[in-house]
Amino acid sequence: MHDENEAILYVGKAIDLHNRVRQYFRSGHGHNNSPKILKMVSQIAYFEYIITASEMEALILECNLIKEHRPKYNTLMTDDKGYPYIKITVNDTFPRIMMSHRMTRDKALYFGPFTDRKAVHDTIMLIKKLFSIRNCNRDLGDGPFNDRPCLYHQIGQCDAPCAGLISPEDYMKNVEKAVSFLNGNTKEITNELKAKMTEYAEAMEFEKAAETRDLIDSINKISEKQRAESTSNDDRDIIAMARNDNDAVVSIFYIREGTLIGRDNHHMSIDKDDTESEIITEFIKQYYMGTPFIPKEILTVIPINDDVIITEYLSNRKGQKVHILTPQKGEKKGLIKLAEDNARLVLSQDLERIKRLEKRTIGACQDIADIIGVETVSRMEAFDISNISGYHSVASMVVFENGKPKRNAYRKFRLQTVEGPDDYASMKEVLSRRYTNENLGTFPDVIMMDGGKGQVHIAETVIDSLGLDIPVCGMVKDDNHRTRGLYYKDKEVAFPKGSEAIHMITALQDETHRFAITYHKQLRSEGQTHSILDDIKGIGPARRKALLLHYKDVEAIKNASIDELAAVDGMNQKSAEAVYNFFNFK
């Protein structure tokens, strides 16, 4: 659910979205009894849909989207543990199998994520029993093996690699069987368990039959999502399309560090004679020429034209090899199918909204580019200074890409060389720090300053001194404090009244103010909780707390002797001398 500013209000899932969404608008329904829901519904401007292949995928995607966007009206987790994986330490001489809350770059093999924690636990225990995978967490290395076998060997559930009773080669064969099982080859094991369950039932051993039934259920739950992932955590874009005679919708799904985090839809005006390969090729050229981030792998629904030269160009931009692939089978083919299904849905139901959105975002960017006479304005960076009489001077950098806020690229700056309320000097420092540090992101197409002639000239001076060629504009306000135009090349550029471009500049200026003021409030709040004891070297939070509990106020601490200070719990002679010297020999 989006509001009129494109912000995500809520993420939810349902088998029947029509019925689920309708509940929010039915008079007297349970949803409408909540003030929170009433307020949320009043802000909804439009809905965005993503279809998935199964309920399990929908559940996992919902979790990923909530963690990525943190919508205002979703109930958010605070521990952020996410869904569990099954991990096999395949690089060990005698690998282990265990549950893991996240993937890390440790060269292990991961399966998942899964939504049922109990099913994961049961499956791990079953695999250990079936394939004699060790249960201990000891570092066995390569030997020698002199240990006495543990109880698991005595009951026939471990081949005792700790005692050298199985070779690494034979143990690894068991591990390979476990990997095959987790990759979906579960039919043989499931049939064996069903036969055992029947035997137990016929023998009226109903407790064992129930346990076996639960094991079968756990296997089935795990089998709903059989996807092995390496820990390379590659970034990948999935591109597919749907079309009619005059319009095409290209869906691009974003996978970051192995996790599907969202998608975008792009409208393209086409001719009925254009081929799918031509459309996808043109989209890739236009999209990746303008976006600062290029993934390691791009999957397309159909092979593109000029793939060699496009791949070379993107690889040069990224600084490492980029692969453009058209998968024919497996999980990657499934992701392409998912993107295709979503593109068809958007083409049939949401094309007009996409056109309106692009007019307000990409179209507005192009309007700005045309007005100031540059080729493109796909990335804008805006700066603002916030202080109260020079106190806690801070600066903010807000980034808009393709007309939308890119919040993970926002940056905060604490002034290091400027004292007092000198906005010009402050801006000079911030811009110098920003544009001498390429780690802060790709340089923008246009720099937007919150102010007129003075701020623009300061920025131009910094940019020129660094040998950069980036246009600088000032966002100018009228007497009613509303954005009225841009100051560019020593003159004010006006926009047509009600144009999408001026709406975007207004949104950028408001966001820049908001971000700077929020950061300033945060620092003021931190300053109000600052104690003079924090300025004493060697006195951390624990000792500060101990001193204040013992002496009640700072005045009493000032009057205490070294021996008295050293007698306080947590203090020693050195820290006592530091406190005494701080107050008596300043």
XYZ file of C-alpha atoms in Angstrom:
586
model
C 0.000 0.000 0.000
C 1.479 3.346 -1.104
C 0.642 6.906 -0.166
C 0.561 9.804 -2.632
C 4.317 10.388 -2.172
C 5.118 6.781 -3.194
C 6.070 5.824 0.386
C 5.157 2.258 1.368
C 2.565 2.243 4.157
C 1.997 -1.484 4.534
C 3.082 -4.829 3.061
C 0.733 -7.812 3.234
C 0.031 -11.092 1.452
C -3.030 -13.193 0.631
C -4.118 -16.019 -1.656
C -7.056 -13.837 -2.732
C -5.859 -10.238 -2.713
C -9.258 -8.920 -3.818
C -10.965 -10.239 -0.704
C -8.089 -9.263 1.579
C -7.951 -5.647 0.365
C -11.740 -5.265 0.326
C -11.836 -5.968 4.064
C -10.103 -2.670 4.776
C -12.891 -0.680 3.109
C -16.017 -2.536 4.217
C -18.105 -0.550 6.674
C -18.348 -2.167 10.095
C -15.712 -4.799 9.371
C -13.316 -5.733 12.143
C -10.381 -3.970 10.439
C -12.196 -0.643 10.609
C -12.561 -0.777 14.393
C -8.866 0.089 14.780
C -7.843 3.800 14.744
C -4.478 2.711 13.333
C -6.133 0.976 10.357
C -8.537 3.871 9.796
C -5.606 6.282 9.626
C -3.677 3.988 7.280
C -6.628 3.530 4.904
C -7.129 7.302 4.706
C -3.578 7.660 3.345
C -3.675 4.916 0.672
C -3.202 6.296 -2.845
C -2.689 3.023 -4.736
C -1.785 -0.640 -4.391
C 1.190 -2.466 -5.869
C 1.047 -6.226 -6.474
C 3.774 -8.841 -6.721
C 2.667 -12.388 -7.555
C 4.663 -15.415 -6.441
C 4.696 -19.111 -7.273
C 3.641 -20.367 -3.830
C 2.424 -19.298 -0.394
C 5.881 -20.029 0.997
C 7.546 -17.660 -1.478
C 4.922 -15.015 -0.690
C 5.647 -15.309 3.019
C 9.406 -14.996 2.552
C 9.050 -12.090 0.117
C 6.745 -10.322 2.576
C 9.408 -10.656 5.271
C 12.148 -9.355 2.955
C 10.086 -6.340 1.842
C 9.196 -5.420 5.415
C 12.850 -5.633 6.479
C 13.954 -3.592 3.449
C 11.339 -0.804 3.593
C 10.137 -0.932 7.241
C 6.594 0.288 6.430
C 4.937 2.538 8.995
C 1.863 0.356 9.578
C 3.512 -3.079 9.678
C 4.390 -4.614 13.008
C 8.198 -4.665 12.837
C 10.498 -7.239 14.422
C 13.148 -5.839 16.738
C 15.490 -8.848 16.895
C 15.692 -9.092 13.079
C 16.656 -12.779 13.163
C 14.746 -13.572 9.985
C 14.131 -17.101 8.767
C 16.478 -20.030 9.479
C 18.762 -21.817 7.023
C 20.187 -25.338 7.055
C 23.975 -25.057 6.951
C 26.491 -27.765 5.983
C 30.176 -27.014 6.617
C 31.305 -28.730 3.412
C 34.865 -27.337 3.643
C 35.567 -29.240 6.867
C 37.259 -32.642 6.745
C 34.244 -34.051 8.582
C 31.404 -31.596 7.847
C 28.637 -30.766 10.298
C 24.999 -29.874 9.686
C 23.260 -27.200 11.756
C 20.658 -24.441 11.830
C 21.801 -20.903 11.032
C 19.899 -17.606 11.306
C 21.770 -16.007 8.402
C 24.167 -16.715 5.575
C 27.770 -15.606 6.037
C 30.777 -15.700 3.740
C 32.271 -18.851 5.244
C 32.241 -21.142 2.152
C 29.597 -23.374 3.733
C 26.567 -24.679 1.816
C 23.205 -23.171 2.795
C 19.644 -24.324 2.124
C 16.685 -22.050 2.659
C 15.496 -19.768 4.058
C 12.654 -21.745 5.646
C 9.646 -20.438 7.553
C 9.075 -23.347 9.940
C 11.811 -23.428 12.576
C 10.576 -26.709 14.080
C 10.574 -28.380 10.679
C 14.184 -27.297 10.170
C 15.177 -28.699 13.562
C 13.370 -31.999 12.927
C 14.884 -32.339 9.465
C 18.420 -31.741 10.754
C 17.935 -34.424 13.418
C 16.524 -36.820 10.806
C 19.450 -36.233 8.428
C 21.946 -36.890 11.211
C 20.227 -40.203 11.967
C 19.781 -41.284 8.338
C 23.255 -40.418 7.087
C 25.338 -40.750 10.266
C 26.362 -37.072 10.338
C 28.206 -36.232 13.550
C 26.308 -34.373 16.259
C 29.283 -32.840 18.105
C 30.875 -29.443 17.447
C 34.479 -30.521 18.049
C 37.248 -29.387 15.710
C 38.416 -32.714 14.328
C 40.830 -31.355 11.742
C 42.753 -34.119 9.934
C 43.588 -36.273 12.947
C 45.105 -38.137 14.719
C 41.897 -39.637 16.070
C 42.346 -41.087 19.550
C 39.078 -40.074 21.168
C 36.649 -42.528 22.670
C 33.378 -42.755 20.688
C 30.437 -40.967 22.304
C 26.926 -42.215 23.013
C 25.696 -41.417 19.495
C 28.077 -44.069 18.122
C 26.847 -46.581 20.687
C 23.231 -46.148 19.539
C 24.184 -46.369 15.868
C 23.666 -42.709 14.894
C 27.315 -41.714 14.256
C 30.270 -43.483 12.617
C 32.682 -41.902 15.127
C 35.093 -39.895 12.958
C 36.535 -38.605 16.272
C 37.916 -42.104 16.897
C 39.068 -42.665 13.328
C 36.413 -45.333 12.681
C 35.444 -43.831 9.302
C 37.672 -42.287 6.633
C 37.118 -38.713 5.419
C 36.235 -40.093 1.971
C 33.494 -42.409 3.265
C 32.171 -39.717 5.602
C 31.966 -37.278 2.692
C 29.843 -39.801 0.761
C 27.317 -39.618 3.600
C 27.416 -35.821 3.419
C 26.778 -35.953 -0.350
C 23.692 -38.108 0.293
C 22.463 -35.522 2.804
C 22.985 -32.725 0.258
C 21.061 -34.732 -2.347
C 18.251 -35.180 0.163
C 18.096 -31.433 0.838
C 18.146 -30.754 -2.899
C 14.777 -32.446 -3.153
C 15.557 -36.145 -3.591
C 13.307 -37.080 -0.673
C 10.938 -39.583 -2.274
C 12.895 -42.698 -1.324
C 13.288 -41.646 2.322
C 9.651 -40.539 2.552
C 8.427 -43.891 1.200
C 10.558 -45.749 3.755
C 9.139 -43.630 6.578
C 5.561 -44.172 5.363
C 6.153 -47.930 5.378
C 7.523 -47.724 8.929
C 4.558 -45.623 10.041
C 2.192 -48.277 8.670
C 4.130 -51.028 10.476
C 3.975 -49.129 13.763
C 0.259 -48.527 13.354
C -0.453 -52.185 12.593
C 1.567 -53.188 15.648
C -0.484 -50.637 17.641
C 2.687 -48.678 18.491
C 0.797 -45.469 17.961
C 3.309 -43.184 19.662
C 6.077 -44.275 17.272
C 3.656 -44.006 14.348
C 2.844 -40.406 15.334
C 6.537 -39.527 15.636
C 7.180 -40.964 12.167
C 4.203 -39.034 10.772
C 5.626 -35.802 12.208
C 8.973 -36.518 10.560
C 7.240 -36.967 7.199
C 5.415 -33.648 7.696
C 8.709 -31.910 8.453
C 10.276 -33.302 5.271
C 7.290 -32.102 3.242
C 7.500 -28.602 4.714
C 11.200 -28.366 3.946
C 10.611 -29.726 0.440
C 8.262 -26.834 -0.368
C 11.339 -24.654 -0.836
C 14.376 -26.579 -2.006
C 16.926 -23.958 -2.940
C 20.612 -24.398 -2.174
C 22.524 -21.148 -1.976
C 26.264 -20.571 -1.933
C 27.658 -17.857 0.295
C 28.823 -15.762 -2.645
C 25.735 -13.598 -1.915
C 25.746 -12.342 -5.497
C 23.690 -9.348 -6.566
C 21.435 -10.138 -9.498
C 18.731 -8.404 -11.567
C 15.966 -10.414 -13.248
C 14.432 -8.815 -16.362
C 11.284 -9.916 -18.215
C 8.503 -8.188 -20.128
C 4.927 -8.230 -21.401
C 3.660 -6.268 -24.403
C 0.823 -5.311 -26.687
C 0.990 -3.459 -30.021
C 1.920 -0.054 -28.588
C 3.152 -0.563 -25.026
C 5.499 -2.837 -23.131
C 6.039 -3.284 -19.406
C 9.490 -4.435 -18.331
C 9.658 -5.932 -14.817
C 13.018 -5.914 -13.081
C 13.434 -7.917 -9.865
C 16.281 -7.050 -7.509
C 18.193 -9.784 -5.681
C 20.750 -8.404 -3.264
C 23.115 -10.698 -1.374
C 20.998 -13.681 -2.379
C 17.691 -12.179 -1.195
C 14.801 -10.956 -3.342
C 14.131 -7.464 -1.952
C 11.699 -5.965 -4.468
C 10.974 -4.987 -8.039
C 10.269 -2.085 -10.366
C 8.114 -1.860 -13.478
C 9.006 0.353 -16.421
C 6.779 1.389 -19.302
C 8.197 1.535 -22.824
C 6.465 2.965 -25.900
C 7.040 0.537 -28.761
C 6.068 -0.209 -32.337
C 4.140 -3.369 -33.147
C 7.060 -4.529 -35.331
C 9.623 -4.294 -32.501
C 10.893 -7.700 -31.371
C 11.178 -8.706 -27.710
C 14.945 -8.888 -28.080
C 15.052 -5.313 -29.382
C 12.843 -4.068 -26.541
C 14.879 -5.763 -23.800
C 18.135 -4.570 -25.406
C 16.955 -0.966 -25.482
C 15.747 -1.194 -21.902
C 19.106 -2.522 -20.664
C 21.038 0.188 -22.498
C 18.850 3.006 -21.206
C 18.413 1.676 -17.664
C 22.012 0.717 -16.855
C 23.532 3.760 -18.548
C 21.681 5.890 -15.989
C 21.742 3.855 -12.765
C 24.863 4.006 -10.557
C 24.589 0.392 -9.334
C 25.233 -2.523 -11.686
C 24.780 -6.092 -10.387
C 27.205 -8.909 -11.049
C 24.598 -10.867 -12.995
C 21.672 -9.839 -15.213
C 19.168 -12.517 -16.222
C 16.963 -11.795 -19.238
C 13.897 -13.522 -20.626
C 15.424 -13.601 -24.125
C 18.971 -13.140 -25.485
C 19.755 -9.488 -26.199
C 21.370 -7.871 -29.222
C 24.923 -6.521 -29.017
C 25.483 -8.602 -25.885
C 29.299 -8.597 -26.212
C 29.706 -4.825 -26.381
C 27.002 -4.157 -23.744
C 28.592 -6.677 -21.369
C 32.007 -5.083 -21.896
C 30.616 -1.610 -21.219
C 28.811 -2.651 -18.033
C 31.872 -4.583 -16.815
C 34.036 -1.496 -17.303
C 31.533 0.641 -15.389
C 31.303 -1.829 -12.525
C 35.026 -2.550 -12.392
C 34.536 -6.317 -12.550
C 33.032 -8.867 -14.914
C 29.274 -8.584 -15.466
C 27.340 -11.533 -16.916
C 24.160 -11.209 -18.996
C 22.483 -14.633 -19.154
C 19.274 -16.184 -20.470
C 18.613 -19.225 -18.233
C 16.896 -22.250 -19.744
C 16.131 -24.291 -16.621
C 16.376 -24.446 -12.855
C 15.849 -21.784 -10.222
C 16.989 -18.926 -12.461
C 14.427 -19.892 -15.095
C 11.814 -19.874 -12.321
C 12.790 -16.302 -11.403
C 12.389 -15.252 -15.045
C 8.914 -16.842 -15.061
C 8.025 -14.895 -11.904
C 9.102 -11.610 -13.518
C 7.115 -12.461 -16.681
C 3.955 -13.156 -14.694
C 4.279 -9.838 -12.890
C 4.898 -7.941 -16.118
C 1.712 -9.410 -17.620
C -0.245 -8.455 -14.511
C 0.992 -4.858 -14.650
C 0.305 -4.585 -18.380
C -3.271 -5.741 -17.916
C -4.127 -3.879 -14.701
C -1.645 -1.150 -13.875
C -0.197 0.320 -17.081
C -1.917 3.709 -16.759
C -0.672 4.144 -13.196
C 2.875 3.276 -14.294
C 2.633 5.913 -17.043
C 1.452 8.545 -14.536
C 4.200 7.575 -12.075
C 6.902 7.791 -14.741
C 5.619 11.207 -15.767
C 6.029 12.371 -12.150
C 9.487 10.797 -11.729
C 11.538 9.987 -14.837
C 9.514 12.482 -16.908
C 10.080 15.233 -14.343
C 13.821 14.460 -14.326
C 13.920 14.863 -18.082
C 11.990 18.143 -17.833
C 14.623 19.473 -15.408
C 17.393 18.340 -17.757
C 15.733 20.082 -20.703
C 15.152 23.323 -18.794
C 18.758 23.711 -17.601
C 20.176 22.291 -20.837
C 21.913 19.103 -19.736
C 21.624 15.598 -21.144
C 20.230 13.759 -18.142
C 19.279 14.281 -14.499
C 18.884 10.707 -13.306
C 20.744 11.349 -10.007
C 20.431 14.532 -7.941
C 22.192 15.291 -4.655
C 20.893 18.072 -2.416
C 22.636 19.638 0.599
C 21.470 21.626 3.618
C 23.071 23.023 6.785
C 21.283 22.947 10.151
C 22.390 24.682 13.372
C 21.186 26.897 16.200
C 23.528 29.871 16.486
C 26.369 27.634 15.363
C 25.643 24.962 17.973
C 26.028 21.400 16.643
C 26.367 22.471 13.016
C 25.465 19.537 10.796
C 24.839 18.988 7.105
C 22.669 16.558 5.192
C 22.991 15.045 1.741
C 19.796 13.696 0.194
C 19.816 11.654 -3.024
C 17.046 11.271 -5.606
C 17.492 8.688 -8.365
C 15.119 8.596 -11.318
C 12.829 10.950 -9.420
C 12.592 8.844 -6.252
C 14.362 9.132 -2.881
C 17.320 6.736 -2.538
C 17.448 6.670 1.248
C 20.333 4.234 1.610
C 22.501 6.839 -0.187
C 21.630 9.686 2.228
C 24.586 10.937 4.257
C 25.058 12.993 7.448
C 28.030 15.257 8.143
C 29.236 16.759 11.425
C 31.256 19.889 10.776
C 34.921 19.441 11.697
C 36.682 22.686 10.745
C 34.002 25.375 11.100
C 32.998 27.027 14.359
C 29.964 29.257 14.663
C 27.066 29.939 12.291
C 28.991 30.242 9.008
C 26.806 28.448 6.425
C 29.109 29.256 3.501
C 32.224 27.853 5.172
C 30.214 24.874 6.422
C 28.956 24.089 2.942
C 32.463 24.403 1.509
C 33.757 21.827 3.997
C 30.887 19.394 3.372
C 31.110 19.561 -0.418
C 34.885 19.105 -0.314
C 34.525 16.035 1.880
C 31.763 14.606 -0.297
C 33.429 15.031 -3.689
C 36.870 13.848 -2.631
C 35.387 10.561 -1.365
C 34.108 8.299 -4.135
C 33.104 5.731 -1.491
C 30.059 7.919 -0.812
C 28.572 6.827 -4.135
C 28.574 7.737 -7.805
C 28.776 11.468 -8.455
C 25.439 13.061 -9.398
C 24.270 14.532 -12.688
C 23.236 17.737 -10.868
C 23.987 19.216 -7.423
C 21.032 20.979 -5.789
C 21.778 23.592 -3.121
C 19.189 24.716 -0.584
C 19.553 28.409 -1.325
C 20.264 30.943 -4.031
C 23.243 32.767 -5.474
C 25.623 32.550 -2.489
C 25.276 28.832 -1.892
C 25.520 28.071 -5.625
C 28.745 30.066 -5.993
C 30.314 28.294 -3.006
C 29.468 24.917 -4.558
C 30.753 25.961 -7.990
C 34.039 27.073 -6.415
C 34.502 23.689 -4.726
C 33.564 21.707 -7.846
C 35.910 23.768 -10.039
C 38.792 23.393 -7.574
C 38.388 19.607 -7.724
C 38.400 19.567 -11.509
C 34.856 18.190 -11.718
C 32.181 19.092 -14.244
C 28.870 18.856 -12.386
C 26.088 21.446 -12.884
C 25.044 23.269 -9.681
C 21.552 24.661 -9.109
C 20.017 26.556 -6.210
C 16.495 25.706 -5.068
C 14.832 29.116 -4.700
C 11.755 29.847 -2.564
C 9.209 32.667 -2.823
C 8.032 35.020 -0.062
C 5.607 32.355 1.175
C 8.495 29.894 1.598
C 7.362 27.766 -1.346
C 9.760 26.486 -4.008
C 9.379 28.647 -7.100
C 12.313 27.712 -9.361
C 16.036 27.096 -9.788
C 19.019 29.447 -9.753
C 21.387 28.262 -12.492
C 24.278 30.006 -14.265
C 23.638 33.335 -12.522
C 19.968 33.563 -13.386
C 16.711 32.204 -12.052
C 14.979 29.554 -14.152
C 11.205 29.441 -13.752
C 9.061 26.353 -14.246
C 5.586 26.226 -15.780
C 2.984 26.466 -13.015
C 1.884 23.048 -11.782
C 4.626 21.191 -13.679
C 5.827 17.822 -12.400
C 9.390 19.188 -12.355
C 8.592 21.863 -9.762
C 6.751 19.274 -7.664
C 9.875 17.118 -7.673
C 12.170 20.016 -6.737
C 9.768 20.886 -3.901
C 9.832 17.281 -2.660
C 13.649 17.226 -2.842
C 13.985 20.494 -0.929
C 11.504 19.421 1.764
C 13.259 16.074 2.188
C 16.647 17.785 2.492
C 15.288 20.068 5.251
C 13.643 17.164 7.068
C 16.760 15.007 7.025
C 19.070 17.777 8.276
C 16.701 18.877 11.043
C 16.141 15.272 12.199
C 19.893 14.742 12.508
C 20.310 18.023 14.382
C 17.567 17.084 16.849
C 19.284 13.746 17.427
C 22.577 15.425 18.289
C 20.885 17.952 20.578
C 19.186 15.082 22.384
C 22.507 13.278 22.797
C 24.086 16.491 24.071
C 21.451 16.847 26.769
C 22.427 13.459 28.233
C 26.166 14.231 28.186
C 27.938 14.207 31.569
C 31.151 16.056 32.409
C 32.463 12.700 33.620
C 32.383 11.524 29.987
C 35.226 13.961 29.281
C 37.602 12.208 31.720
C 39.960 9.754 30.037
C 39.484 6.241 31.430
C 35.979 6.861 32.775
C 33.442 4.926 30.762
C 29.705 4.389 31.278
C 30.188 1.769 34.037
C 32.537 3.882 36.182
C 30.472 7.019 35.559
C 27.390 5.190 36.828
C 29.259 3.830 39.854
C 30.541 7.294 40.826
C 27.137 8.928 40.498
C 25.437 6.180 42.505
C 28.024 6.502 45.263
C 28.296 10.319 45.425
C 24.831 11.327 44.085
C 26.137 14.447 42.262
C 29.215 15.796 40.471
C 29.945 18.388 43.200
C 30.568 15.622 45.733
C 32.878 13.847 43.287
C 34.888 17.071 42.857
C 35.465 17.269 46.627
C 36.501 13.614 47.073
C 40.107 12.572 47.671
C 42.005 10.074 45.504
C 41.732 7.364 48.162
C 37.983 7.946 48.526
C 37.493 7.746 44.757
C 39.590 4.569 44.529
C 37.353 2.902 47.153
C 34.279 3.140 44.896
C 33.238 -0.171 43.290
C 34.757 -0.506 39.831
C 37.387 2.215 40.364
C 41.129 1.707 40.787
C 44.089 3.928 41.712
C 44.732 5.056 38.119
C 41.110 5.986 37.354
C 40.761 7.712 40.740
C 43.818 9.853 39.992
C 42.369 10.697 36.552
C 39.126 11.966 38.130
C 40.909 13.900 40.885
C 43.393 15.515 38.482
C 40.606 16.440 36.046
C 38.772 18.523 38.645
C 41.758 19.898 40.556
C 44.442 20.557 37.930
C 42.492 21.751 34.887
